[in-house]
Amino acid sequence: MNKTWIVAQREFSSRVKKKTFLLSTILLPLVIFAFYAFMIYFSVQGNDDLKIAVADNANLFNGKLEAKGDVNFSFVTDKDTASLNRQIEKKAFNGYIFIPAGYNVLSADTLSIVYGKTIGVISQERIKSAINKQLEQKRLLAFHITQQQLDSVQNRAKIEFQSVTGKGKGDKSKFAEAVGFISGFLIYIVLFIYGTMVMRGVMEEKVNRIAEVIVSSVKPFQLMMGKITGIGAVGLVQFLIWIILGIITMTIIPLLMQGGDPAAAQNIPGGAGAMATASQNTSALGAVVAGINWALLLPCFLFYFLGGYLLYSSLFAAVGSAVNEDPQDAQSLTLPIIMPIIFGIVIMTKAVNNPFSGLSVFGSLFPLTSPIVMMARIAHGIPDGVTVWELILSMVFLIVGFIGTTWLAGKIYRTGILMYGKKPTWKEMWKWAFRKA
């Protein structure tokens, strides 16, 4: 145990002192933050809206068509199709709708939208939706249905989803889905990044013959566990730093927004109303965030993070010990390890929406997929997303799975780390695992 600890300390200190660790730990959140800042900036400042001219000679829309998303409508008068085509060539509009004077709202005649450059599918649907909504009202009025009757028919009932315990509500469910998806996706990324890091570390030591020197004083199993523990600690430290940076950022941004000049906001059209709406939305979001059982979610995230990492990193270490200098051998051998991780993320996308489906329950109990899938269920809480016995059973299975894969990987590692010149196969590695010492 002492030698395993020494190897883990060496692995941890050697990686933390590298410049790449500082760059990836500090720069990665900044790059992500800058990426989203640029997206928000260009979405606000960008001028990519679609301008659709409407020549409504039948007075079908009464001079009003509601803008949808990036689609804006402008009504023009005394324009024929030739003049509208010239307007498109001059880029005054992206397209136009020409409605002839004799158009009958109750007929099934086609309305054509003429465009200069291709309009995307989403924008096409927005244009169709705006036109159909207006035509629907026009047709109902043509049947002598008053606007008041029309509004009464179109009033939508307020429908709320609530659990039998009275605690879970629709807003919380949406937020829980987002939290579960993000948690599962983070573990998915961890399994790939740090598992591959363990494999490459083992390969480097084997190719450089450093492993031969180390195993002369340390057992191969101790070397493997020390490397896995050290790299796992590096990943844990990185996550803690990212979480702290995230909390600081989430704390500072609202303070900066509240520190703005209220007088300036009053001068902005809709500024006071927007601030009031933003305040209400912030309060509502705070209530939804408080509805998540963080005392359950965070310890479970840590458990499945460590359990998933230890389970998969031992398998990656076994593959790294078997590979010689050819990286293609590693790619072919890691495929059976990567497939359950991919299955896990696929099942997780279903589990966030339906945590009690048969596939979700299986994925959250099966040790190779449970670190990813179970996070999607836990975010909904107990018993809304997972029952107590399922959670305990999943944890027990994961611990048993980790012990089993570590035992298997240790057997392979013991032989593979000193084996050179022979192309590894899973059949050969299986023999190493069950060969009597």
PDB file of C-alpha atoms in Angstrom, residues 202-408:
ATOM      1  CA  VAL A 202       1.221   3.119 -19.245  1.00  0.00           C
ATOM      2  CA  MET A 203       2.200   2.876 -22.927  1.00  0.00           C
ATOM      3  CA  GLU A 204       4.885   5.573 -22.561  1.00  0.00           C
ATOM      4  CA  GLU A 205       6.479   3.859 -19.566  1.00  0.00           C
ATOM      5  CA  LYS A 206       6.435   0.503 -21.331  1.00  0.00           C
ATOM      6  CA  VAL A 207       7.879   1.820 -24.610  1.00  0.00           C
ATOM      7  CA  ASN A 208      10.603   3.791 -22.767  1.00  0.00           C
ATOM      8  CA  ARG A 209      11.438   0.699 -20.681  1.00  0.00           C
ATOM      9  CA  ILE A 210      10.845   2.733 -17.489  1.00  0.00           C
ATOM     10  CA  ALA A 211       8.304   0.133 -16.353  1.00  0.00           C
ATOM     11  CA  GLU A 212      11.022  -2.568 -16.312  1.00  0.00           C
ATOM     12  CA  VAL A 213      13.029  -0.528 -13.808  1.00  0.00           C
ATOM     13  CA  ILE A 214      10.007   0.270 -11.626  1.00  0.00           C
ATOM     14  CA  VAL A 215       8.642  -3.290 -11.442  1.00  0.00           C
ATOM     15  CA  SER A 216      12.013  -4.449 -10.099  1.00  0.00           C
ATOM     16  CA  SER A 217      11.055  -2.800  -6.793  1.00  0.00           C
ATOM     17  CA  VAL A 218       7.227  -2.504  -7.088  1.00  0.00           C
ATOM     18  CA  LYS A 219       4.657  -5.158  -7.912  1.00  0.00           C
ATOM     19  CA  PRO A 220       2.905  -4.599 -11.278  1.00  0.00           C
ATOM     20  CA  PHE A 221      -0.472  -4.380  -9.536  1.00  0.00           C
ATOM     21  CA  GLN A 222       0.846  -1.698  -7.157  1.00  0.00           C
ATOM     22  CA  LEU A 223       2.266   0.213 -10.129  1.00  0.00           C
ATOM     23  CA  MET A 224      -1.063   0.065 -11.976  1.00  0.00           C
ATOM     24  CA  MET A 225      -3.111   1.143  -8.956  1.00  0.00           C
ATOM     25  CA  GLY A 226      -0.665   3.942  -8.137  1.00  0.00           C
ATOM     26  CA  LYS A 227      -0.888   5.299 -11.671  1.00  0.00           C
ATOM     27  CA  ILE A 228      -4.701   5.085 -11.689  1.00  0.00           C
ATOM     28  CA  THR A 229      -4.981   6.768  -8.271  1.00  0.00           C
ATOM     29  CA  GLY A 230      -2.527   9.555  -9.152  1.00  0.00           C
ATOM     30  CA  ILE A 231      -4.200  10.449 -12.454  1.00  0.00           C
ATOM     31  CA  GLY A 232      -7.628  10.196 -10.813  1.00  0.00           C
ATOM     32  CA  ALA A 233      -6.503  12.700  -8.168  1.00  0.00           C
ATOM     33  CA  VAL A 234      -5.356  15.050 -10.943  1.00  0.00           C
ATOM     34  CA  GLY A 235      -8.796  14.835 -12.535  1.00  0.00           C
ATOM     35  CA  LEU A 236     -10.519  15.412  -9.194  1.00  0.00           C
ATOM     36  CA  VAL A 237      -8.412  18.512  -8.504  1.00  0.00           C
ATOM     37  CA  GLN A 238      -9.216  19.850 -11.971  1.00  0.00           C
ATOM     38  CA  PHE A 239     -12.930  19.327 -11.386  1.00  0.00           C
ATOM     39  CA  LEU A 240     -12.813  21.043  -7.989  1.00  0.00           C
ATOM     40  CA  ILE A 241     -11.023  24.051  -9.536  1.00  0.00           C
ATOM     41  CA  TRP A 242     -13.601  24.218 -12.337  1.00  0.00           C
ATOM     42  CA  ILE A 243     -16.481  23.994  -9.837  1.00  0.00           C
ATOM     43  CA  ILE A 244     -14.978  26.800  -7.718  1.00  0.00           C
ATOM     44  CA  LEU A 245     -14.429  28.948 -10.823  1.00  0.00           C
ATOM     45  CA  GLY A 246     -18.005  28.238 -11.902  1.00  0.00           C
ATOM     46  CA  ILE A 247     -19.420  29.239  -8.499  1.00  0.00           C
ATOM     47  CA  ILE A 248     -17.335  32.441  -8.491  1.00  0.00           C
ATOM     48  CA  THR A 249     -18.487  33.306 -12.008  1.00  0.00           C
ATOM     49  CA  MET A 250     -22.151  32.611 -11.186  1.00  0.00           C
ATOM     50  CA  THR A 251     -21.810  34.817  -8.083  1.00  0.00           C
ATOM     51  CA  ILE A 252     -20.017  37.721  -9.751  1.00  0.00           C
ATOM     52  CA  ILE A 253     -22.196  38.050 -12.864  1.00  0.00           C
ATOM     53  CA  PRO A 254     -25.484  38.801 -10.982  1.00  0.00           C
ATOM     54  CA  LEU A 255     -23.635  41.286  -8.748  1.00  0.00           C
ATOM     55  CA  LEU A 256     -22.253  43.085 -11.799  1.00  0.00           C
ATOM     56  CA  MET A 257     -25.725  43.141 -13.372  1.00  0.00           C
ATOM     57  CA  GLN A 258     -27.305  44.528 -10.185  1.00  0.00           C
ATOM     58  CA  GLY A 259     -24.550  47.121  -9.967  1.00  0.00           C
ATOM     59  CA  GLY A 260     -25.717  48.709 -13.209  1.00  0.00           C
ATOM     60  CA  ASP A 261     -27.100  52.276 -13.243  1.00  0.00           C
ATOM     61  CA  PRO A 262     -30.905  52.125 -12.698  1.00  0.00           C
ATOM     62  CA  ALA A 263     -31.318  55.573 -14.230  1.00  0.00           C
ATOM     63  CA  ALA A 264     -29.693  54.366 -17.400  1.00  0.00           C
ATOM     64  CA  ALA A 265     -32.055  51.418 -17.473  1.00  0.00           C
ATOM     65  CA  GLN A 266     -35.037  53.783 -17.236  1.00  0.00           C
ATOM     66  CA  ASN A 267     -33.859  55.547 -20.398  1.00  0.00           C
ATOM     67  CA  ILE A 268     -33.761  52.328 -22.354  1.00  0.00           C
ATOM     68  CA  PRO A 269     -37.098  51.525 -24.013  1.00  0.00           C
ATOM     69  CA  GLY A 270     -38.653  48.861 -21.880  1.00  0.00           C
ATOM     70  CA  GLY A 271     -35.656  48.980 -19.548  1.00  0.00           C
ATOM     71  CA  ALA A 272     -37.594  49.144 -16.248  1.00  0.00           C
ATOM     72  CA  GLY A 273     -40.031  46.475 -17.399  1.00  0.00           C
ATOM     73  CA  ALA A 274     -37.211  44.294 -18.618  1.00  0.00           C
ATOM     74  CA  MET A 275     -35.427  44.618 -15.286  1.00  0.00           C
ATOM     75  CA  ALA A 276     -38.629  43.703 -13.425  1.00  0.00           C
ATOM     76  CA  THR A 277     -39.183  40.710 -15.698  1.00  0.00           C
ATOM     77  CA  ALA A 278     -35.553  39.661 -15.277  1.00  0.00           C
ATOM     78  CA  SER A 279     -35.937  39.934 -11.505  1.00  0.00           C
ATOM     79  CA  GLN A 280     -39.064  37.749 -11.574  1.00  0.00           C
ATOM     80  CA  ASN A 281     -37.342  35.198 -13.798  1.00  0.00           C
ATOM     81  CA  THR A 282     -34.335  35.159 -11.468  1.00  0.00           C
ATOM     82  CA  SER A 283     -36.597  34.530  -8.474  1.00  0.00           C
ATOM     83  CA  ALA A 284     -38.428  31.742 -10.322  1.00  0.00           C
ATOM     84  CA  LEU A 285     -35.121  30.178 -11.380  1.00  0.00           C
ATOM     85  CA  GLY A 286     -33.862  30.377  -7.804  1.00  0.00           C
ATOM     86  CA  ALA A 287     -36.956  28.500  -6.598  1.00  0.00           C
ATOM     87  CA  VAL A 288     -36.457  25.789  -9.237  1.00  0.00           C
ATOM     88  CA  VAL A 289     -32.732  25.455  -8.398  1.00  0.00           C
ATOM     89  CA  ALA A 290     -33.593  25.177  -4.694  1.00  0.00           C
ATOM     90  CA  GLY A 291     -36.020  22.358  -5.570  1.00  0.00           C
ATOM     91  CA  ILE A 292     -33.141  20.083  -6.654  1.00  0.00           C
ATOM     92  CA  ASN A 293     -31.855  17.793  -3.909  1.00  0.00           C
ATOM     93  CA  TRP A 294     -28.222  18.929  -4.084  1.00  0.00           C
ATOM     94  CA  ALA A 295     -27.357  17.109  -0.842  1.00  0.00           C
ATOM     95  CA  LEU A 296     -28.121  13.861  -2.689  1.00  0.00           C
ATOM     96  CA  LEU A 297     -26.909  14.855  -6.146  1.00  0.00           C
ATOM     97  CA  LEU A 298     -23.389  16.081  -5.314  1.00  0.00           C
ATOM     98  CA  PRO A 299     -22.241  13.073  -3.196  1.00  0.00           C
ATOM     99  CA  CYS A 300     -23.720  10.711  -5.793  1.00  0.00           C
ATOM    100  CA  PHE A 301     -21.919  12.598  -8.566  1.00  0.00           C
ATOM    101  CA  LEU A 302     -18.634  12.189  -6.669  1.00  0.00           C
ATOM    102  CA  PHE A 303     -19.312   8.463  -6.087  1.00  0.00           C
ATOM    103  CA  TYR A 304     -20.177   7.691  -9.719  1.00  0.00           C
ATOM    104  CA  PHE A 305     -17.354   9.910 -10.945  1.00  0.00           C
ATOM    105  CA  LEU A 306     -14.802   7.929  -8.901  1.00  0.00           C
ATOM    106  CA  GLY A 307     -16.500   4.555  -9.443  1.00  0.00           C
ATOM    107  CA  GLY A 308     -16.752   4.990 -13.210  1.00  0.00           C
ATOM    108  CA  TYR A 309     -13.228   6.322 -13.480  1.00  0.00           C
ATOM    109  CA  LEU A 310     -11.682   3.487 -11.428  1.00  0.00           C
ATOM    110  CA  LEU A 311     -13.657   0.831 -13.313  1.00  0.00           C
ATOM    111  CA  TYR A 312     -12.736   2.049 -16.795  1.00  0.00           C
ATOM    112  CA  SER A 313      -9.214   3.312 -16.064  1.00  0.00           C
ATOM    113  CA  SER A 314      -8.162  -0.187 -14.930  1.00  0.00           C
ATOM    114  CA  LEU A 315      -9.356  -1.567 -18.279  1.00  0.00           C
ATOM    115  CA  PHE A 316      -7.569   1.214 -20.175  1.00  0.00           C
ATOM    116  CA  ALA A 317      -4.422   0.484 -18.135  1.00  0.00           C
ATOM    117  CA  ALA A 318      -4.650  -3.203 -19.092  1.00  0.00           C
ATOM    118  CA  VAL A 319      -4.856  -2.274 -22.779  1.00  0.00           C
ATOM    119  CA  GLY A 320      -1.932   0.156 -22.419  1.00  0.00           C
ATOM    120  CA  SER A 321       0.218  -2.571 -20.838  1.00  0.00           C
ATOM    121  CA  ALA A 322      -0.467  -4.968 -23.706  1.00  0.00           C
ATOM    122  CA  VAL A 323       0.273  -2.540 -26.556  1.00  0.00           C
ATOM    123  CA  ASN A 324       3.755  -2.163 -28.014  1.00  0.00           C
ATOM    124  CA  GLU A 325       4.865   0.810 -30.121  1.00  0.00           C
ATOM    125  CA  ASP A 326       2.034   0.705 -32.682  1.00  0.00           C
ATOM    126  CA  PRO A 327      -0.837   3.103 -31.696  1.00  0.00           C
ATOM    127  CA  GLN A 328      -3.218   1.282 -34.064  1.00  0.00           C
ATOM    128  CA  ASP A 329      -3.090  -1.744 -31.750  1.00  0.00           C
ATOM    129  CA  ALA A 330      -4.429   0.462 -28.952  1.00  0.00           C
ATOM    130  CA  GLN A 331      -7.284   1.752 -31.149  1.00  0.00           C
ATOM    131  CA  SER A 332      -8.481  -1.752 -32.013  1.00  0.00           C
ATOM    132  CA  LEU A 333      -8.206  -2.978 -28.408  1.00  0.00           C
ATOM    133  CA  THR A 334     -10.024  -0.001 -26.869  1.00  0.00           C
ATOM    134  CA  LEU A 335     -13.122  -0.441 -29.069  1.00  0.00           C
ATOM    135  CA  PRO A 336     -14.798  -3.015 -26.713  1.00  0.00           C
ATOM    136  CA  ILE A 337     -14.146  -0.611 -23.813  1.00  0.00           C
ATOM    137  CA  ILE A 338     -15.482   2.465 -25.585  1.00  0.00           C
ATOM    138  CA  MET A 339     -18.708   0.837 -26.794  1.00  0.00           C
ATOM    139  CA  PRO A 340     -20.339   0.574 -23.297  1.00  0.00           C
ATOM    140  CA  ILE A 341     -19.481   4.250 -22.675  1.00  0.00           C
ATOM    141  CA  ILE A 342     -21.246   5.227 -25.900  1.00  0.00           C
ATOM    142  CA  PHE A 343     -24.225   2.997 -25.032  1.00  0.00           C
ATOM    143  CA  GLY A 344     -24.322   4.735 -21.656  1.00  0.00           C
ATOM    144  CA  ILE A 345     -24.648   8.216 -23.158  1.00  0.00           C
ATOM    145  CA  VAL A 346     -27.352   6.958 -25.568  1.00  0.00           C
ATOM    146  CA  ILE A 347     -29.379   5.428 -22.716  1.00  0.00           C
ATOM    147  CA  MET A 348     -28.834   8.564 -20.627  1.00  0.00           C
ATOM    148  CA  THR A 349     -30.561  10.741 -23.250  1.00  0.00           C
ATOM    149  CA  LYS A 350     -33.667   8.570 -22.777  1.00  0.00           C
ATOM    150  CA  ALA A 351     -33.336   8.338 -18.986  1.00  0.00           C
ATOM    151  CA  VAL A 352     -33.439  12.137 -18.466  1.00  0.00           C
ATOM    152  CA  ASN A 353     -36.938  12.187 -19.974  1.00  0.00           C
ATOM    153  CA  ASN A 354     -38.221   8.816 -18.758  1.00  0.00           C
ATOM    154  CA  PRO A 355     -36.258   7.708 -15.660  1.00  0.00           C
ATOM    155  CA  PHE A 356     -38.418   4.643 -14.966  1.00  0.00           C
ATOM    156  CA  SER A 357     -38.367   3.024 -18.418  1.00  0.00           C
ATOM    157  CA  GLY A 358     -37.001  -0.503 -18.553  1.00  0.00           C
ATOM    158  CA  LEU A 359     -33.909   0.608 -20.491  1.00  0.00           C
ATOM    159  CA  SER A 360     -33.216   3.417 -18.000  1.00  0.00           C
ATOM    160  CA  VAL A 361     -33.452   1.060 -15.008  1.00  0.00           C
ATOM    161  CA  PHE A 362     -31.178  -1.505 -16.704  1.00  0.00           C
ATOM    162  CA  GLY A 363     -28.636   1.167 -17.725  1.00  0.00           C
ATOM    163  CA  SER A 364     -28.530   2.604 -14.212  1.00  0.00           C
ATOM    164  CA  LEU A 365     -27.890  -0.836 -12.647  1.00  0.00           C
ATOM    165  CA  PHE A 366     -25.404  -2.251 -15.180  1.00  0.00           C
ATOM    166  CA  PRO A 367     -21.931  -1.282 -13.838  1.00  0.00           C
ATOM    167  CA  LEU A 368     -20.475  -0.336 -17.242  1.00  0.00           C
ATOM    168  CA  THR A 369     -23.242   2.233 -17.931  1.00  0.00           C
ATOM    169  CA  SER A 370     -24.503   3.146 -14.453  1.00  0.00           C
ATOM    170  CA  PRO A 371     -22.010   6.012 -13.816  1.00  0.00           C
ATOM    171  CA  ILE A 372     -23.544   7.921 -16.760  1.00  0.00           C
ATOM    172  CA  VAL A 373     -27.191   6.777 -16.687  1.00  0.00           C
ATOM    173  CA  MET A 374     -27.809   6.947 -12.941  1.00  0.00           C
ATOM    174  CA  MET A 375     -26.937  10.683 -12.821  1.00  0.00           C
ATOM    175  CA  ALA A 376     -29.821  11.359 -15.209  1.00  0.00           C
ATOM    176  CA  ARG A 377     -32.216   9.630 -12.772  1.00  0.00           C
ATOM    177  CA  ILE A 378     -30.812  11.009  -9.514  1.00  0.00           C
ATOM    178  CA  ALA A 379     -31.333  14.590 -10.705  1.00  0.00           C
ATOM    179  CA  HIS A 380     -35.111  13.971 -10.463  1.00  0.00           C
ATOM    180  CA  GLY A 381     -34.671  12.997  -6.811  1.00  0.00           C
ATOM    181  CA  ILE A 382     -35.996  10.130  -4.662  1.00  0.00           C
ATOM    182  CA  PRO A 383     -38.575   8.681  -5.378  1.00  0.00           C
ATOM    183  CA  ASP A 384     -39.445  10.855  -8.428  1.00  0.00           C
ATOM    184  CA  GLY A 385     -36.452   9.623 -10.464  1.00  0.00           C
ATOM    185  CA  VAL A 386     -35.067   6.581  -8.667  1.00  0.00           C
ATOM    186  CA  THR A 387     -36.049   4.421  -5.716  1.00  0.00           C
ATOM    187  CA  VAL A 388     -33.788   3.888  -2.718  1.00  0.00           C
ATOM    188  CA  TRP A 389     -33.239   0.188  -3.373  1.00  0.00           C
ATOM    189  CA  GLU A 390     -32.319   0.846  -7.024  1.00  0.00           C
ATOM    190  CA  LEU A 391     -29.755   3.431  -5.946  1.00  0.00           C
ATOM    191  CA  ILE A 392     -28.211   1.125  -3.328  1.00  0.00           C
ATOM    192  CA  LEU A 393     -28.199  -1.824  -5.754  1.00  0.00           C
ATOM    193  CA  SER A 394     -26.552   0.305  -8.445  1.00  0.00           C
ATOM    194  CA  MET A 395     -23.804   1.392  -6.047  1.00  0.00           C
ATOM    195  CA  VAL A 396     -23.185  -2.188  -4.905  1.00  0.00           C
ATOM    196  CA  PHE A 397     -23.018  -3.417  -8.515  1.00  0.00           C
ATOM    197  CA  LEU A 398     -20.579  -0.629  -9.397  1.00  0.00           C
ATOM    198  CA  ILE A 399     -18.291  -1.502  -6.480  1.00  0.00           C
ATOM    199  CA  VAL A 400     -18.401  -5.201  -7.403  1.00  0.00           C
ATOM    200  CA  GLY A 401     -17.789  -4.283 -11.053  1.00  0.00           C
ATOM    201  CA  PHE A 402     -14.802  -2.133 -10.102  1.00  0.00           C
ATOM    202  CA  ILE A 403     -13.294  -4.970  -8.010  1.00  0.00           C
ATOM    203  CA  GLY A 404     -13.853  -7.446 -10.857  1.00  0.00           C
ATOM    204  CA  THR A 405     -12.354  -5.263 -13.610  1.00  0.00           C
ATOM    205  CA  THR A 406      -9.419  -4.297 -11.401  1.00  0.00           C
ATOM    206  CA  TRP A 407      -8.682  -7.950 -10.666  1.00  0.00           C
ATOM    207  CA  LEU A 408      -8.928  -8.772 -14.384  1.00  0.00           C
TER     208      LEU A 408
END
